[in-house]
mmCIF file of C-alpha atoms in Angstrom:
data_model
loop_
_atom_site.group_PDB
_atom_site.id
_atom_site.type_symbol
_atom_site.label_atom_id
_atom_site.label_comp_id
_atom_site.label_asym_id
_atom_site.label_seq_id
_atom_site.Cartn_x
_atom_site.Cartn_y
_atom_site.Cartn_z
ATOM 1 C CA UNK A 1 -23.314 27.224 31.444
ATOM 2 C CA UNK A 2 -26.382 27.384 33.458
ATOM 3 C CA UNK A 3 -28.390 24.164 33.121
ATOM 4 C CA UNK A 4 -31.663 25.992 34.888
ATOM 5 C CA UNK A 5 -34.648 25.693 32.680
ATOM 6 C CA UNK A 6 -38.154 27.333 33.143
ATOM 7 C CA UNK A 7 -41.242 26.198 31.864
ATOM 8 C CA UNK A 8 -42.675 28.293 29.492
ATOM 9 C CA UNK A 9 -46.913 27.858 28.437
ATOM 10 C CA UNK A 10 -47.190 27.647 24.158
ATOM 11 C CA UNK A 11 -49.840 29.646 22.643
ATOM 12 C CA UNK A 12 -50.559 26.217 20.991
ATOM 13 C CA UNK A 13 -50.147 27.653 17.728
ATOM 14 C CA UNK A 14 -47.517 26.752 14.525
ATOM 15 C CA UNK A 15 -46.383 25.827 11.387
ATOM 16 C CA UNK A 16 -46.333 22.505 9.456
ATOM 17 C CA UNK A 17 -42.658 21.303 9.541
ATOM 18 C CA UNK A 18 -43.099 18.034 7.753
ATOM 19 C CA UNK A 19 -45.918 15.563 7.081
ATOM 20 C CA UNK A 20 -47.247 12.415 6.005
ATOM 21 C CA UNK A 21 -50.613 11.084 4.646
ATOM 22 C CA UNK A 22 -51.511 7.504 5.605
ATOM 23 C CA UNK A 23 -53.096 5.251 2.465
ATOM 24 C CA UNK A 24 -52.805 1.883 3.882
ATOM 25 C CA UNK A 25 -52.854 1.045 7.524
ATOM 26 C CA UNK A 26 -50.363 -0.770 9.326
ATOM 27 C CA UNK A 27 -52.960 -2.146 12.149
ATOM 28 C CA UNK A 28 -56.025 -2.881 11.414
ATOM 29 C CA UNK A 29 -57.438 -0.648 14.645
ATOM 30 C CA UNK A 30 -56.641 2.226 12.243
ATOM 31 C CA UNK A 31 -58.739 0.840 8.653
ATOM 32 C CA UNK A 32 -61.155 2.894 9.384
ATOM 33 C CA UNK A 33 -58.827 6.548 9.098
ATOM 34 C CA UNK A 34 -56.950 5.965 5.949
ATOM 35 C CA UNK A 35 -56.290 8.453 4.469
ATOM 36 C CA UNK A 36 -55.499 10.601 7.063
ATOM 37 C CA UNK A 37 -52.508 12.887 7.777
ATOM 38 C CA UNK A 38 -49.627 12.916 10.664
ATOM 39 C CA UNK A 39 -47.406 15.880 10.840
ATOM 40 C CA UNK A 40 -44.550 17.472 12.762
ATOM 41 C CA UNK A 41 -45.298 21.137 13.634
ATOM 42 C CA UNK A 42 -43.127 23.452 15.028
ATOM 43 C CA UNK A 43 -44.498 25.569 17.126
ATOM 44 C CA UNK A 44 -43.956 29.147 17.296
ATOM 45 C CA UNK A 45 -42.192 29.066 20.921
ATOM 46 C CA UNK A 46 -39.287 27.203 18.947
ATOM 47 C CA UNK A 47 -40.428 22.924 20.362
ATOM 48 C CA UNK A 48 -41.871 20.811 17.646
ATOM 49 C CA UNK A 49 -44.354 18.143 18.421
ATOM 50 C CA UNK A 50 -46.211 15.045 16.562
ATOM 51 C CA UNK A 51 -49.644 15.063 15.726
ATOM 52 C CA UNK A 52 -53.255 14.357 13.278
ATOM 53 C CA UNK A 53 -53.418 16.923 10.830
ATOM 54 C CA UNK A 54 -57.079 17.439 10.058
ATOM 55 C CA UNK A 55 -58.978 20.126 8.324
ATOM 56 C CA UNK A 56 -61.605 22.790 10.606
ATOM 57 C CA UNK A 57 -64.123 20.189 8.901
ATOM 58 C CA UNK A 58 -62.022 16.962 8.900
ATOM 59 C CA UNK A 59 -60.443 15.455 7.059
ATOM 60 C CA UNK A 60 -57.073 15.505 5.531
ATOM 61 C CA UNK A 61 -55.828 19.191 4.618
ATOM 62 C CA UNK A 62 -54.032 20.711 1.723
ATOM 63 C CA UNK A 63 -50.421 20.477 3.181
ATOM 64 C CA UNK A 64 -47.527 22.411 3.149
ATOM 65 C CA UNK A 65 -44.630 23.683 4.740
ATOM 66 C CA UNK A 66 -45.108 26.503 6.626
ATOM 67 C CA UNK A 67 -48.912 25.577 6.649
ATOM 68 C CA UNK A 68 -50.113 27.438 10.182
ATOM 69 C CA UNK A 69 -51.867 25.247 12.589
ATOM 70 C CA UNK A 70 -53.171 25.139 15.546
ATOM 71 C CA UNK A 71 -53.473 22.397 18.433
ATOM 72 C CA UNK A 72 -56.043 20.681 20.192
ATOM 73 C CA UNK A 73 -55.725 17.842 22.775
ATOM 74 C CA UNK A 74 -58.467 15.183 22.281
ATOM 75 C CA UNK A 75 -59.457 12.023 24.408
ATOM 76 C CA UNK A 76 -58.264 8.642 23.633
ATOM 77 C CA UNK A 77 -59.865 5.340 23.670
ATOM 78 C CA UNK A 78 -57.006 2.944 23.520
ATOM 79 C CA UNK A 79 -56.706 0.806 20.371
ATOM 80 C CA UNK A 80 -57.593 -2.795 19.940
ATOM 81 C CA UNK A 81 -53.643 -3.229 19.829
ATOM 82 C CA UNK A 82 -53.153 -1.797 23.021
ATOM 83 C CA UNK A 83 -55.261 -2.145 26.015
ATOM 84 C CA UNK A 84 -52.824 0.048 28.002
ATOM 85 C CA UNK A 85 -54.149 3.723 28.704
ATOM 86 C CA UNK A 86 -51.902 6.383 26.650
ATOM 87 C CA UNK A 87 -51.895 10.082 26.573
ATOM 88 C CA UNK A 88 -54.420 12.068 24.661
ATOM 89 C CA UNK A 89 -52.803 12.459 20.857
ATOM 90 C CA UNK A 90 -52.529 15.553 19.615
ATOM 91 C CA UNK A 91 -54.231 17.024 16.773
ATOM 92 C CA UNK A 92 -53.300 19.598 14.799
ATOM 93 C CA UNK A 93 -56.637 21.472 12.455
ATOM 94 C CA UNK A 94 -55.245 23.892 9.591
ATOM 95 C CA UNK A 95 -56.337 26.988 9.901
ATOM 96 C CA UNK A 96 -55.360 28.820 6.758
ATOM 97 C CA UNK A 97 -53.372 28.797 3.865
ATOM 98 C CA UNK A 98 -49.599 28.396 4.024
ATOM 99 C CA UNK A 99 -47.546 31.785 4.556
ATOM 100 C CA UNK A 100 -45.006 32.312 1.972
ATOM 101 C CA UNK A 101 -41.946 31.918 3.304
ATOM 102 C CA UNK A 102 -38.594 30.121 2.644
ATOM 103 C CA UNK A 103 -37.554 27.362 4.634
ATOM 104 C CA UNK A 104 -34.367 27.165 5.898
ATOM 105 C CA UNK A 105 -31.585 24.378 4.507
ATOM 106 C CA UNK A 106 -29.686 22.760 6.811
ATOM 107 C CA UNK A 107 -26.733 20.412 6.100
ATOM 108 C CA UNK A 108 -25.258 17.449 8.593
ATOM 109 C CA UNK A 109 -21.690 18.262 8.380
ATOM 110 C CA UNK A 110 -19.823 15.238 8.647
ATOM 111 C CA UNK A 111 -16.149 15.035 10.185
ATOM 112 C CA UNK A 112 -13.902 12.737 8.933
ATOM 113 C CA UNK A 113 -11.727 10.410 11.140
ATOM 114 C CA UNK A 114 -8.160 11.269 10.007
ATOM 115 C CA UNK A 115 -5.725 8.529 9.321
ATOM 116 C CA UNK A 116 -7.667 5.615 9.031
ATOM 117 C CA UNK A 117 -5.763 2.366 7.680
ATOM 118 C CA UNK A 118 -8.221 -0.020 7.475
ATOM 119 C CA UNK A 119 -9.813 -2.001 4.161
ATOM 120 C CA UNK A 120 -12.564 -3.868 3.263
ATOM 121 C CA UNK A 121 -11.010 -7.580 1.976
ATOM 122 C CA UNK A 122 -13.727 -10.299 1.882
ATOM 123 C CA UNK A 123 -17.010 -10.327 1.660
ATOM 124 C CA UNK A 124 -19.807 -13.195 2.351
ATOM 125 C CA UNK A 125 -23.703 -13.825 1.559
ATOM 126 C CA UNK A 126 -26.573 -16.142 1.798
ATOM 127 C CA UNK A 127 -29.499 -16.735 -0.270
ATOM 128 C CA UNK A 128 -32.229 -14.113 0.122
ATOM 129 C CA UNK A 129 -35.743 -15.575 0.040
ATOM 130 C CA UNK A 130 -39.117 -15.078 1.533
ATOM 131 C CA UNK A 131 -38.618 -18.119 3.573
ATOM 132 C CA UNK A 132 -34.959 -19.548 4.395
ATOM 133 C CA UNK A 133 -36.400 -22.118 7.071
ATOM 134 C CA UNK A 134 -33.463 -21.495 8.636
ATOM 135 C CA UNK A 135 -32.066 -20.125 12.348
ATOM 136 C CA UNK A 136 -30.702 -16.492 11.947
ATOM 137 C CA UNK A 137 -27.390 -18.174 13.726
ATOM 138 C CA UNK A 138 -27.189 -20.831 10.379
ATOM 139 C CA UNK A 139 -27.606 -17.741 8.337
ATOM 140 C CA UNK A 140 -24.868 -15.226 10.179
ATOM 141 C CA UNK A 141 -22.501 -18.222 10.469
ATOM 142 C CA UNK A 142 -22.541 -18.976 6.560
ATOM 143 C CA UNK A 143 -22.493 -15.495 5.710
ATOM 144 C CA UNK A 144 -19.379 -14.830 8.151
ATOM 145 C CA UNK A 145 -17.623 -17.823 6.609
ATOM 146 C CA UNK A 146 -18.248 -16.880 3.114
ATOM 147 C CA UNK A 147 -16.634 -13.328 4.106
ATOM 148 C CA UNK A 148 -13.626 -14.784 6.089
ATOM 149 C CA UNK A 149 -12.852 -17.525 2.671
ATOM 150 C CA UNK A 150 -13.194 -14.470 0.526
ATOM 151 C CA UNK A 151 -10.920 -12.669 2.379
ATOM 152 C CA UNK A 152 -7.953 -15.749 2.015
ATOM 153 C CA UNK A 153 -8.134 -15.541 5.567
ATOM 154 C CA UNK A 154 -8.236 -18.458 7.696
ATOM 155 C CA UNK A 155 -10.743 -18.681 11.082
ATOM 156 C CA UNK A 156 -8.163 -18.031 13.377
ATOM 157 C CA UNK A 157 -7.234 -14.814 12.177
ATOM 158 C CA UNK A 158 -10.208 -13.280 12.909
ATOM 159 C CA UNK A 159 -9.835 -11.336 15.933
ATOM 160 C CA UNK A 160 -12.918 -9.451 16.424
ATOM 161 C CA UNK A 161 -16.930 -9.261 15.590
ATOM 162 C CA UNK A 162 -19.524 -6.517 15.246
ATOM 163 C CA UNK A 163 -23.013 -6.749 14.471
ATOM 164 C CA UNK A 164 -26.670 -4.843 15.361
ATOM 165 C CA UNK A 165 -30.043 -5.621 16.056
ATOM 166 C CA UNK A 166 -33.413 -4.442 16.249
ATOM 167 C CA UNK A 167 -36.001 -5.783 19.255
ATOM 168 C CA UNK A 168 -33.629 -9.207 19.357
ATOM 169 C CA UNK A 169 -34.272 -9.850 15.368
ATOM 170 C CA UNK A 170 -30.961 -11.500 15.191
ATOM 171 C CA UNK A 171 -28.225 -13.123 17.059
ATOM 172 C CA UNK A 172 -25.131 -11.713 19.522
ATOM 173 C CA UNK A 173 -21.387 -11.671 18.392
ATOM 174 C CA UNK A 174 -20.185 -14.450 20.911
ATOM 175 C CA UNK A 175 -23.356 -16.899 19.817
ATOM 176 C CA UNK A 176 -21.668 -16.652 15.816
ATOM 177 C CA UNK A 177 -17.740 -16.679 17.301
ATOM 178 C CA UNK A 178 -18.587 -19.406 19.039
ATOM 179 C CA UNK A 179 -20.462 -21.423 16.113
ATOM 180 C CA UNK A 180 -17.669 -20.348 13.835
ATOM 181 C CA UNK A 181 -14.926 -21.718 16.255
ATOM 182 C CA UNK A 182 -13.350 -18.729 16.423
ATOM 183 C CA UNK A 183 -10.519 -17.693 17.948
ATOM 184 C CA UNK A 184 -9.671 -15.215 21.292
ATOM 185 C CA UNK A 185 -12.048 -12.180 20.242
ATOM 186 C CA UNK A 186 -10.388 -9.234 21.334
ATOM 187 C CA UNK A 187 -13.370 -6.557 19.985
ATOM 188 C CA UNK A 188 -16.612 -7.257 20.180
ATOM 189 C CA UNK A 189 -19.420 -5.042 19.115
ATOM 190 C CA UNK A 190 -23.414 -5.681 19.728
ATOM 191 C CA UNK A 191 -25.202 -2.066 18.704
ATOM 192 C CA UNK A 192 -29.013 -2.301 19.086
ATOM 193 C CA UNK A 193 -29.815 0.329 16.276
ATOM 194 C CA UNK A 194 -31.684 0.478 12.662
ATOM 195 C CA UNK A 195 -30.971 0.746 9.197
ATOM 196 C CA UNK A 196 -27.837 3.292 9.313
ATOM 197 C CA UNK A 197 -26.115 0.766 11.204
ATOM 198 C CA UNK A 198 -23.730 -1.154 9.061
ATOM 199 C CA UNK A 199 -21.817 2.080 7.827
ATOM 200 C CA UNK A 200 -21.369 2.858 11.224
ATOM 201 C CA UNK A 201 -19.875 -0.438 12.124
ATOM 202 C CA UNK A 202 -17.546 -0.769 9.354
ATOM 203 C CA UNK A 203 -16.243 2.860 10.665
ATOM 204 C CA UNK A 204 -15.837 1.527 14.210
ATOM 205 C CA UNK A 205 -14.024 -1.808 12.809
ATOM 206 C CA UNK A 206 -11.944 0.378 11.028
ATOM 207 C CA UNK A 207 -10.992 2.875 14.056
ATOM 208 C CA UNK A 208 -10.124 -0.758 15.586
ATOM 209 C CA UNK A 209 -7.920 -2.314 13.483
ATOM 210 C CA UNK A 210 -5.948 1.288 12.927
ATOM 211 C CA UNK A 211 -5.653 1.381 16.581
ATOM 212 C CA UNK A 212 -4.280 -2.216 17.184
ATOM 213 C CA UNK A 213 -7.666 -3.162 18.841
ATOM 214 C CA UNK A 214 -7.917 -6.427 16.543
ATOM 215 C CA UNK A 215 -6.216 -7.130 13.465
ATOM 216 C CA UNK A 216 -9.561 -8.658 11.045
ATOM 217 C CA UNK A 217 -12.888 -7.886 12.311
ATOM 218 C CA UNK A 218 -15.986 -9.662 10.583
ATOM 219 C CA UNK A 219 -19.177 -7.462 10.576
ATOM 220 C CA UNK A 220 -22.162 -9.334 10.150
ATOM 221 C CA UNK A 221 -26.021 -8.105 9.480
ATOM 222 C CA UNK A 222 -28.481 -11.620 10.013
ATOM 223 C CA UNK A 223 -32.279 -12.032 10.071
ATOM 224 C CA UNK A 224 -35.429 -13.680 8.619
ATOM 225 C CA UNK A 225 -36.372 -10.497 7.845
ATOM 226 C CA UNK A 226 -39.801 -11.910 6.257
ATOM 227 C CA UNK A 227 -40.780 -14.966 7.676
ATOM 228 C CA UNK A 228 -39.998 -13.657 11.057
ATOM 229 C CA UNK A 229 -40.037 -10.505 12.915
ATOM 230 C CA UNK A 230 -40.428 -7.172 10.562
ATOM 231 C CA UNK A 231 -38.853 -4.196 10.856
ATOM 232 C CA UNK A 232 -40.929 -2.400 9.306
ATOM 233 C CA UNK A 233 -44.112 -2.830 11.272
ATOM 234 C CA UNK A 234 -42.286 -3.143 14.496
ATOM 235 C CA UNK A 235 -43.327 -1.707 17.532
ATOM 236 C CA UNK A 236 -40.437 -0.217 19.667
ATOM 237 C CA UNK A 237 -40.071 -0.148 23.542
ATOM 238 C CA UNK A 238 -39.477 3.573 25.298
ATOM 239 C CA UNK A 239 -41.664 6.491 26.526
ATOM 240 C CA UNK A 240 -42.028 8.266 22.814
ATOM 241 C CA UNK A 241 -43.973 5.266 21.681
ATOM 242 C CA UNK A 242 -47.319 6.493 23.753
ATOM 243 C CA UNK A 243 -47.417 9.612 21.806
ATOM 244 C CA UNK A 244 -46.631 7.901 17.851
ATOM 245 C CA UNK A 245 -48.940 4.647 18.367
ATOM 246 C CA UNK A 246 -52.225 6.501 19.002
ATOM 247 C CA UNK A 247 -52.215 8.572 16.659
ATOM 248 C CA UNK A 248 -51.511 5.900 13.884
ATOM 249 C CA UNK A 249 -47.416 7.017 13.594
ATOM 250 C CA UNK A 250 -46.583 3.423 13.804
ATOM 251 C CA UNK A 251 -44.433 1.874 11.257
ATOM 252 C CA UNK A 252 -40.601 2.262 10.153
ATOM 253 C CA UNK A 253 -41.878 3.045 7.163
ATOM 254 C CA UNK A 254 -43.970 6.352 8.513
ATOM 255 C CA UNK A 255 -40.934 7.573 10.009
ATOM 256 C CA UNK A 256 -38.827 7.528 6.983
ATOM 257 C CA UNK A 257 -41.634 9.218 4.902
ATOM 258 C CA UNK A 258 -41.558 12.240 7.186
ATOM 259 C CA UNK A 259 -37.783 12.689 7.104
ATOM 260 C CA UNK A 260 -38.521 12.140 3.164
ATOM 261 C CA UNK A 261 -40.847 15.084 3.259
ATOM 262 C CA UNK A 262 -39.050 17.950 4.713
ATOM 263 C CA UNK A 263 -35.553 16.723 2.846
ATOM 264 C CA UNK A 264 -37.853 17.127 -0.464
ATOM 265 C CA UNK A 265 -38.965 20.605 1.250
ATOM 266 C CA UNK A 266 -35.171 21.793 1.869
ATOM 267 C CA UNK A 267 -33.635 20.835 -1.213
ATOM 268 C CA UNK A 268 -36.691 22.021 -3.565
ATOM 269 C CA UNK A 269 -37.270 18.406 -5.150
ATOM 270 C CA UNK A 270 -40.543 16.605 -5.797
ATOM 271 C CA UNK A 271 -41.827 13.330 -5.880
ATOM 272 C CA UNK A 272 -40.340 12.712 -9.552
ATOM 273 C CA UNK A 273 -37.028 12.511 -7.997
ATOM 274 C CA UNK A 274 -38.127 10.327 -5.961
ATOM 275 C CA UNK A 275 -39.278 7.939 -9.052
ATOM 276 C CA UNK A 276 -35.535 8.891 -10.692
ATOM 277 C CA UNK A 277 -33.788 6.864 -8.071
ATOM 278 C CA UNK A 278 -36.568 4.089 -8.224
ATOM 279 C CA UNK A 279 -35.617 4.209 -12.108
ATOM 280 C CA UNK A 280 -31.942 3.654 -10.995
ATOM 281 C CA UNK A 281 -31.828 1.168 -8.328
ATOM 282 C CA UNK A 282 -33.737 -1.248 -11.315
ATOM 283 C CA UNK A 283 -31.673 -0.489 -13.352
ATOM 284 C CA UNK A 284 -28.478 -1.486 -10.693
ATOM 285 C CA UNK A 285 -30.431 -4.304 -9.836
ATOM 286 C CA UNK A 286 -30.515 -5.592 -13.403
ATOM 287 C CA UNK A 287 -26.647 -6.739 -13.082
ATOM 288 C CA UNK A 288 -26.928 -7.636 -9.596
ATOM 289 C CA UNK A 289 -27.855 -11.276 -9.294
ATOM 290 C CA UNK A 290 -28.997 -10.856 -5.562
ATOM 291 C CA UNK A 291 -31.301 -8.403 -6.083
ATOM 292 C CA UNK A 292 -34.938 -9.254 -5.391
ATOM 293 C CA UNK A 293 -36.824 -6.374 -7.729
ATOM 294 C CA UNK A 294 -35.075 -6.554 -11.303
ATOM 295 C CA UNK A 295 -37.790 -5.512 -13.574
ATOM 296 C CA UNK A 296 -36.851 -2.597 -15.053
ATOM 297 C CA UNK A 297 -39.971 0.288 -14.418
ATOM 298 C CA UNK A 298 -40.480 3.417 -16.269
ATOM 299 C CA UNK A 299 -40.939 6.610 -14.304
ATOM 300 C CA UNK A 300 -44.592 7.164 -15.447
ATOM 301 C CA UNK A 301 -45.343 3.072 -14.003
ATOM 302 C CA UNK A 302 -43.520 4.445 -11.004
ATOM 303 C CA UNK A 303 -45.919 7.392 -10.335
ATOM 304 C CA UNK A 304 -49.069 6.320 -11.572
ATOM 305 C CA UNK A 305 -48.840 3.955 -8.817
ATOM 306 C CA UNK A 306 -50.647 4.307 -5.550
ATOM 307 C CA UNK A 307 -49.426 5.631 -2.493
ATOM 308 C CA UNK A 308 -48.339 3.503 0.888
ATOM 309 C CA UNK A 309 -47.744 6.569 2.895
ATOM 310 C CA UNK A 310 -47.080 9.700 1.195
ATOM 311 C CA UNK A 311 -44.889 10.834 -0.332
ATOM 312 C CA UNK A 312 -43.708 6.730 -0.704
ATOM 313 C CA UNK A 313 -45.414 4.616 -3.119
ATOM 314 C CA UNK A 314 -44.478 0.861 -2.614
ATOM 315 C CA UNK A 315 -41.196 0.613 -5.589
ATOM 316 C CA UNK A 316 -39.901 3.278 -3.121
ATOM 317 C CA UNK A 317 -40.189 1.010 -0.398
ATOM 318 C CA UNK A 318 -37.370 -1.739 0.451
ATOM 319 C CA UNK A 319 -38.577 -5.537 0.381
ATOM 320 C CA UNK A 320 -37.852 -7.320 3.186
ATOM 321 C CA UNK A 321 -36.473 -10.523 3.203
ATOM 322 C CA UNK A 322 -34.865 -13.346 5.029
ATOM 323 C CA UNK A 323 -30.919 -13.731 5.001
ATOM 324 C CA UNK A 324 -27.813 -12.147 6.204
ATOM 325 C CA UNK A 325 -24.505 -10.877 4.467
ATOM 326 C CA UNK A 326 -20.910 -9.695 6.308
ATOM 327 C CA UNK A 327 -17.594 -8.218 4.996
ATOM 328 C CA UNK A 328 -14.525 -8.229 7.143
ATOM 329 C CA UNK A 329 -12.247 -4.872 7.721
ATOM 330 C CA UNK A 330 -8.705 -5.641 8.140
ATOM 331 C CA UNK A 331 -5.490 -3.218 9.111
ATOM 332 C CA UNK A 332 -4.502 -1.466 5.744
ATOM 333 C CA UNK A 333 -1.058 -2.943 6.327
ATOM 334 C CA UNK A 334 -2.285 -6.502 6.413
ATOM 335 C CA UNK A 335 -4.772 -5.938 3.667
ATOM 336 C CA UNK A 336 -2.416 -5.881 1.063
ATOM 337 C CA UNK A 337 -0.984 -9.313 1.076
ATOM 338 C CA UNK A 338 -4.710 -10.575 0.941
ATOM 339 C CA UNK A 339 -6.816 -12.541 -1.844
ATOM 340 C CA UNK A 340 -8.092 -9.448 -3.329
ATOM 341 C CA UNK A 341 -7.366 -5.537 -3.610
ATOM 342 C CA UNK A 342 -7.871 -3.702 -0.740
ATOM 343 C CA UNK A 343 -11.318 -1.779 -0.576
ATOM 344 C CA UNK A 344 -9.588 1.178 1.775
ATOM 345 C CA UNK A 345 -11.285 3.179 4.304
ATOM 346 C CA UNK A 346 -10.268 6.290 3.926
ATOM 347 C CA UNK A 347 -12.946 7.710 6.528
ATOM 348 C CA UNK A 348 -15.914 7.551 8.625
ATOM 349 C CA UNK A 349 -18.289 9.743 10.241
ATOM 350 C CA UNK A 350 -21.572 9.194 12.280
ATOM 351 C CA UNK A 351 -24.646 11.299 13.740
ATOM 352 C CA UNK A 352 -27.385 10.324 16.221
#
């Protein structure tokens, strides 16, 4: 097809496509704003863009989707974070009442792998704590261990490792193979990505050991996810960052909420189903001795609570904590001769 593309001037007008409002700041440099309001507006050439949501007056707005807006480009003095110059943020001011309209629902479709023969057949964990005054390679080895015993397996069979990381919060494959004494490693997978990441390395281990890539692969997940580097307040390297950081978009936990807020706008739901799977995950974590949060909370505790960043109060949030945890996929044919029943993967799927 023809890759030519022309530029084409916005009107610099739009509709509110998703939002957040901002209760507690994540850097101090922004105190002084809570609450205030970020938003993603499409505009009505088709682009969406990030910015402030403020009312003609100030102020945070009466949101919702489909909410028309318009945009203004404001100077920036830089933020006592960051003495490097950035762009001018983007504001967006209301400018009337939303439209009545319905929103469009759109689904990922996932497509399965076919034929996958892999399993799930050990699984390891450490401690979590607030502190584990311990190296994230002590943690990832024990955990990998733990996984490898479970399994019935013995060191040497493990032919291949897979982990992630975020901004170097943990350690490489070869650093734990090598502390482990493993064995030739014929797969070895280092991902730097978030949160969706261990589904999508369990898939790839099990494309692997289908394909006769490596018969047992140990996937690992290892940090001191407290006492040392957050994710959730981290600040991430690339060009997008000069348009989020100004403009007070600057926590995992912002970025979440936003994707929160239009799901809850294409499915019709509310905040109270948010609160039902707060309800749930209590109750789960009442028979899971690992869990850190596991007193039980009524619905009404849940929502009478204050807000972190709309629409998240903090039971919605995850607590972070120090520690690491690994399960090892094995070839379905090898899988069944192992300590314990085979958790099969039937299939996998993954979207950027």
């Amino acid at each position: 097809g023809d890759e030519r593309s022309e530029a084409e001037r916005a009107r610099g007008t739009g509709a509110l496509y998703s939002w957040i409002v901002v209760h507690r700041a994540f850097s101090p440099a922004f105190e002084a704003d809570v609450p205030y309001a970020v938003g993603t507006v499409e505009l009505d050439e088709g682009a969406r863009m990030l910015g402030r949501v403020e009312a003609p007056g100030g102020g945070v707005p009466s949101l919702a989707a489909g909410l028309r807006v318009h945009v203004a480009f404001r100077d920036h003095s830089p933020r006592a974070y960051d003495s490097a110059p950035r762009p001018a943020p983007t504001r967006c001011a209301a400018t009337r009442p939303p439209a009545a309209r319905r929103t469009s629902s759109r689904r990922a479709k996932a497509v399965a792998e076919p034929a996958l023969r892999a399993a799930i057949t050990g699984v390891g964990f450490t401690d979590f704590s607030n502190d584990s005054g311990r190296s994230v390679l002590a943690l990832a080895r024990e955990a990998c261990a733990a996984a490898i015993a479970d399994a019935g397996l013995e060191r040497a069979d493990i032919d291949g490792t897979a982990s992630f990381m975020l901004n170097d919060d943990s350690v490489p494959c070869l650093a734990v193979a090598t502390a482990l004494a493993l064995g030739p490693q014929r797969l070895v997978l280092d991902l730097s990505l978030g949160g969706q990441a261990p589904c999508h390395l369990v898939g790839l281990a099990a494309q692997a050991v289908t394909t006769g890539q490596a018969k047992h692969v140990v996937v690992y997940r290892a940090m001191n996810g407290r006492s040392g580097a957050r994710v959730g307040a981290m600040h991430f390297a690339g060009g997008g960052g000069a348009y989020r950081y100004p403009i007070g978009y600057e926590a995992y936990l912002m970025y979440i909420a936003m994707w929160a807020r239009r799901f809850l706008v294409e499915t019709g739901q509310s905040e109270e189903d948010l609160a039902a799977v707060v309800v749930a995950q209590r109750e789960h974590a009442l028979r899971n001795p690992r869990a850190i949060r596991r007193k039980p909370i009524a619905r009404d505790e849940h929502l009478a609570m204050p807000y972190v960043v709309e629409p998240f109060r903090a039971n919605d949030c995850t607590r972070e904590v120090d520690g690491a945890c690994a399960v090892v996929v094995s070839a379905l044919d090898r899988a069944r001769d192992l300590a314990h029943p085979p958790a099969v993967v039937r299939a996998a799927a993954y979207r950027a």
